[in-house]
Amino acid sequence: MLDFFSFDFLITPYIIGFVYFFGAIIIPFLVLFFSKKYHLHVHSYKMKFFMVSIMLICELLWRIFCEFFMVYFKLLGAMK
């Protein structure tokens, strides 16, 4: 318990893992929401391909964003 109050034990890497999974689940719903909000008609194959591509790119960028913070906190923990 003393490690927690002296900041020798970092809880943020565990929180980032939870935030990643939460975001990875939410991203497809956000893409679908914005496609309906802006009245994008997803009937053609080109538009379906575009929407899936956007979703995959967003998932990849979200993963890179979360991995950046994981690496940062691992380096911070290695410096102690």
XYZ file of N, CA, C and O in Angstrom:
320
model
N 0.817 -1.186 0.000
C 0.000 0.000 0.000
C 0.865 1.256 0.000
O 0.478 2.273 -0.549
N 2.028 1.151 0.619
C 2.931 2.299 0.660
C 3.449 2.631 -0.739
O 3.658 3.805 -1.057
N 3.640 1.595 -1.598
C 4.070 1.831 -2.972
C 3.044 2.653 -3.740
O 3.394 3.468 -4.593
N 1.783 2.445 -3.434
C 0.722 3.181 -4.125
C 0.784 4.669 -3.782
O 0.672 5.518 -4.658
N 0.973 4.989 -2.521
C 0.989 6.390 -2.105
C 2.302 7.091 -2.405
O 2.355 8.317 -2.468
N 3.365 6.344 -2.605
C 4.649 6.958 -2.963
C 4.874 6.965 -4.473
O 5.934 7.342 -4.936
N 3.871 6.533 -5.242
C 3.898 6.497 -6.701
C 4.985 5.583 -7.256
O 5.472 5.778 -8.359
N 5.378 4.567 -6.481
C 6.287 3.548 -7.007
C 5.523 2.511 -7.823
O 6.092 1.803 -8.635
N 4.231 2.396 -7.596
C 3.369 1.481 -8.331
C 2.469 2.312 -9.244
O 1.717 3.172 -8.776
N 2.578 2.088 -10.558
C 1.800 2.867 -11.518
C 0.531 2.117 -11.898
O 0.588 0.950 -12.306
N -0.612 2.771 -11.780
C -1.875 2.142 -12.143
C -2.312 2.525 -13.554
O -3.186 1.885 -14.129
N -1.706 3.533 -14.118
C -2.127 4.026 -15.429
C -1.987 2.984 -16.536
O -2.854 2.924 -17.402
N -0.928 2.152 -16.585
C -0.873 1.135 -17.644
C -2.075 0.180 -17.624
O -2.549 -0.240 -18.676
N -2.597 -0.123 -16.451
C -3.771 -0.984 -16.371
C -5.017 -0.253 -16.861
O -5.878 -0.839 -17.511
N -5.099 1.018 -16.547
C -6.234 1.819 -16.993
C -6.203 1.987 -18.504
O -7.243 1.934 -19.161
N -5.022 2.155 -19.083
C -4.907 2.318 -20.535
C -5.374 1.055 -21.254
O -6.011 1.134 -22.304
N -5.083 -0.100 -20.702
C -5.574 -1.344 -21.298
C -7.092 -1.395 -21.335
O -7.690 -1.792 -22.341
N -7.731 -0.958 -20.263
C -9.189 -0.907 -20.224
C -9.724 0.121 -21.219
O -10.692 -0.145 -21.933
N -9.094 1.275 -21.276
C -9.528 2.338 -22.191
C -9.383 1.878 -23.639
O -10.242 2.183 -24.480
N -8.325 1.123 -23.939
C -8.148 0.622 -25.306
C -9.312 -0.280 -25.717
O -9.893 -0.116 -26.786
N -9.641 -1.257 -24.879
C -10.716 -2.180 -25.227
C -12.058 -1.459 -25.330
O -12.863 -1.757 -26.203
N -12.298 -0.500 -24.449
C -13.527 0.275 -24.511
C -13.595 1.059 -25.824
O -14.612 1.062 -26.510
N -12.501 1.702 -26.207
C -12.463 2.459 -27.450
C -12.566 1.574 -28.676
O -13.205 1.937 -29.661
N -11.939 0.402 -28.633
C -11.985 -0.514 -29.775
C -13.402 -1.028 -30.018
O -13.778 -1.298 -31.159
N -14.190 -1.120 -28.971
C -15.583 -1.534 -29.132
C -16.442 -0.375 -29.615
O -17.353 -0.547 -30.416
N -16.139 0.830 -29.168
C -16.957 2.004 -29.483
C -16.725 2.508 -30.912
O -17.650 3.023 -31.547
N -15.522 2.364 -31.461
C -15.188 2.936 -32.773
C -16.131 2.476 -33.885
O -16.608 3.323 -34.645
N -16.446 1.190 -34.035
C -17.395 0.819 -35.107
C -18.764 1.474 -34.948
O -19.387 1.874 -35.934
N -19.213 1.610 -33.702
C -20.495 2.266 -33.471
C -20.433 3.752 -33.818
O -21.406 4.317 -34.327
N -19.301 4.392 -33.547
C -19.150 5.802 -33.915
C -19.144 5.991 -35.426
O -19.737 6.943 -35.940
N -18.463 5.101 -36.135
C -18.447 5.195 -37.602
C -19.861 5.026 -38.149
O -20.294 5.784 -39.028
N -20.600 4.083 -37.617
C -21.982 3.872 -38.043
C -22.858 5.071 -37.691
O -23.680 5.517 -38.495
N -22.661 5.624 -36.493
C -23.432 6.786 -36.062
C -23.205 7.982 -36.987
O -24.153 8.632 -37.422
N -21.929 8.271 -37.298
C -21.642 9.422 -38.151
C -22.077 9.192 -39.597
O -22.431 10.137 -40.295
N -22.065 7.949 -40.041
C -22.548 7.683 -41.393
C -24.054 7.938 -41.485
O -24.544 8.436 -42.502
N -24.779 7.633 -40.418
C -26.222 7.913 -40.414
C -26.503 9.389 -40.171
O -27.447 9.941 -40.729
N -25.676 10.022 -39.352
C -25.886 11.440 -39.044
C -25.730 12.300 -40.295
O -26.484 13.251 -40.503
N -24.738 11.987 -41.100
C -24.473 12.777 -42.304
C -25.116 12.163 -43.553
O -24.751 12.510 -44.666
N -26.039 11.245 -43.347
C -26.841 10.646 -44.422
C -25.981 10.035 -45.532
O -26.245 10.234 -46.711
N -24.960 9.309 -45.133
C -24.142 8.596 -46.117
C -24.861 7.295 -46.471
O -25.176 6.486 -45.597
N -25.136 7.112 -47.707
C -25.841 5.915 -48.149
C -24.823 4.810 -48.415
O -23.979 4.925 -49.280
N -24.912 3.748 -47.663
C -23.922 2.682 -47.693
C -24.434 1.520 -48.537
O -24.227 0.369 -48.219
N -25.101 1.817 -49.636
C -25.667 0.763 -50.466
C -24.686 0.261 -51.527
O -24.748 -0.882 -51.924
N -23.786 1.106 -51.959
C -22.849 0.683 -53.001
C -21.645 -0.018 -52.370
O -21.313 0.189 -51.205
N -20.979 -0.832 -53.166
C -19.800 -1.545 -52.683
C -18.649 -0.590 -52.391
O -17.878 -0.818 -51.465
N -18.548 0.472 -53.176
C -17.488 1.450 -52.939
C -17.663 2.130 -51.583
O -16.708 2.327 -50.850
N -18.884 2.463 -51.247
C -19.137 3.126 -49.974
C -18.934 2.165 -48.807
O -18.419 2.556 -47.763
N -19.330 0.899 -48.976
C -19.089 -0.091 -47.926
C -17.595 -0.291 -47.708
O -17.129 -0.368 -46.568
N -16.843 -0.357 -48.794
C -15.395 -0.489 -48.694
C -14.791 0.734 -48.002
O -13.904 0.605 -47.158
N -15.293 1.904 -48.353
C -14.810 3.146 -47.742
C -15.092 3.147 -46.238
O -14.219 3.502 -45.436
N -16.273 2.752 -45.825
C -16.636 2.748 -44.406
C -15.803 1.728 -43.622
O -15.343 2.022 -42.524
N -15.605 0.555 -44.196
C -14.780 -0.452 -43.523
C -13.332 0.029 -43.446
O -12.663 -0.159 -42.420
N -12.858 0.679 -44.498
C -11.492 1.208 -44.489
C -11.324 2.281 -43.418
O -10.332 2.287 -42.686
N -12.298 3.174 -43.310
C -12.252 4.212 -42.280
C -12.253 3.590 -40.893
O -11.495 4.001 -40.009
N -13.092 2.577 -40.691
C -13.151 1.922 -39.394
C -11.816 1.257 -39.050
O -11.320 1.375 -37.930
N -11.206 0.566 -40.017
C -9.923 -0.099 -39.760
C -8.805 0.905 -39.501
O -7.951 0.683 -38.632
N -8.812 1.994 -40.215
C -7.802 3.034 -39.988
C -7.972 3.644 -38.603
O -6.984 3.861 -37.883
N -9.216 3.890 -38.205
C -9.468 4.426 -36.866
C -9.037 3.445 -35.786
O -8.443 3.844 -34.777
N -9.311 2.165 -35.992
C -8.884 1.143 -35.025
C -7.356 1.095 -34.922
O -6.806 0.992 -33.825
N -6.691 1.180 -36.063
C -5.230 1.155 -36.073
C -4.648 2.381 -35.375
O -3.724 2.258 -34.561
N -5.188 3.552 -35.653
C -4.712 4.773 -34.996
C -4.988 4.743 -33.498
O -4.161 5.211 -32.701
N -6.125 4.207 -33.098
C -6.443 4.073 -31.673
C -5.453 3.140 -30.987
O -4.997 3.402 -29.882
N -5.110 2.038 -31.664
C -4.136 1.094 -31.106
C -2.756 1.752 -30.958
O -2.093 1.607 -29.931
N -2.327 2.495 -31.970
C -1.035 3.180 -31.918
C -1.021 4.213 -30.805
O -0.037 4.337 -30.060
N -2.112 4.950 -30.652
C -2.222 5.955 -29.594
C -2.084 5.314 -28.215
O -1.317 5.795 -27.374
N -2.785 4.218 -27.986
C -2.712 3.549 -26.687
C -1.352 2.887 -26.463
O -0.822 2.912 -25.350
N -0.772 2.314 -27.514
C 0.554 1.706 -27.377
C 1.617 2.743 -27.052
O 2.550 2.466 -26.300
N 1.471 3.936 -27.594
C 2.423 5.006 -27.275
C 2.443 5.263 -25.776
O 3.511 5.347 -25.166
N 1.269 5.363 -25.172
C 1.222 5.621 -23.738
C 1.693 4.420 -22.928
O 2.314 4.592 -21.874
N 1.431 3.208 -23.396
C 1.930 2.036 -22.688
C 3.455 2.009 -22.686
O 4.079 1.748 -21.652
N 4.053 2.289 -23.823
C 5.518 2.312 -23.913
C 6.079 3.431 -23.037
O 7.081 3.245 -22.340
N 5.418 4.567 -23.034
C 5.871 5.687 -22.211
C 5.888 5.298 -20.737
O 6.874 5.562 -20.036
N 4.833 4.673 -20.259
C 4.785 4.311 -18.853
C 5.717 3.151 -18.521
O 6.219 3.070 -17.404
N 5.972 2.270 -19.478
C 6.945 1.207 -19.233
C 8.355 1.787 -19.141
O 9.160 1.345 -18.321
N 8.656 2.769 -19.986
C 9.956 3.427 -19.885
C 10.085 4.181 -18.584
O 11.142 4.199 -17.962
N 9.018 4.819 -18.160
C 9.025 5.541 -16.895
C 9.260 4.584 -15.739
O 10.026 4.891 -14.823
N 8.639 3.410 -15.796
C 8.837 2.412 -14.744
C 10.227 1.816 -14.776
O 10.785 1.467 -13.727
N 10.850 1.707 -15.948
C 12.201 1.145 -16.064
C 13.255 2.119 -15.563
O 14.355 1.715 -15.196
N 12.927 3.395 -15.556
C 13.895 4.399 -15.123
C 14.051 4.418 -13.606
O 15.024 4.938 -13.099
N 13.103 3.836 -12.876
C 13.181 3.856 -11.406
C 14.054 2.785 -10.881
O 14.402 1.843 -11.372
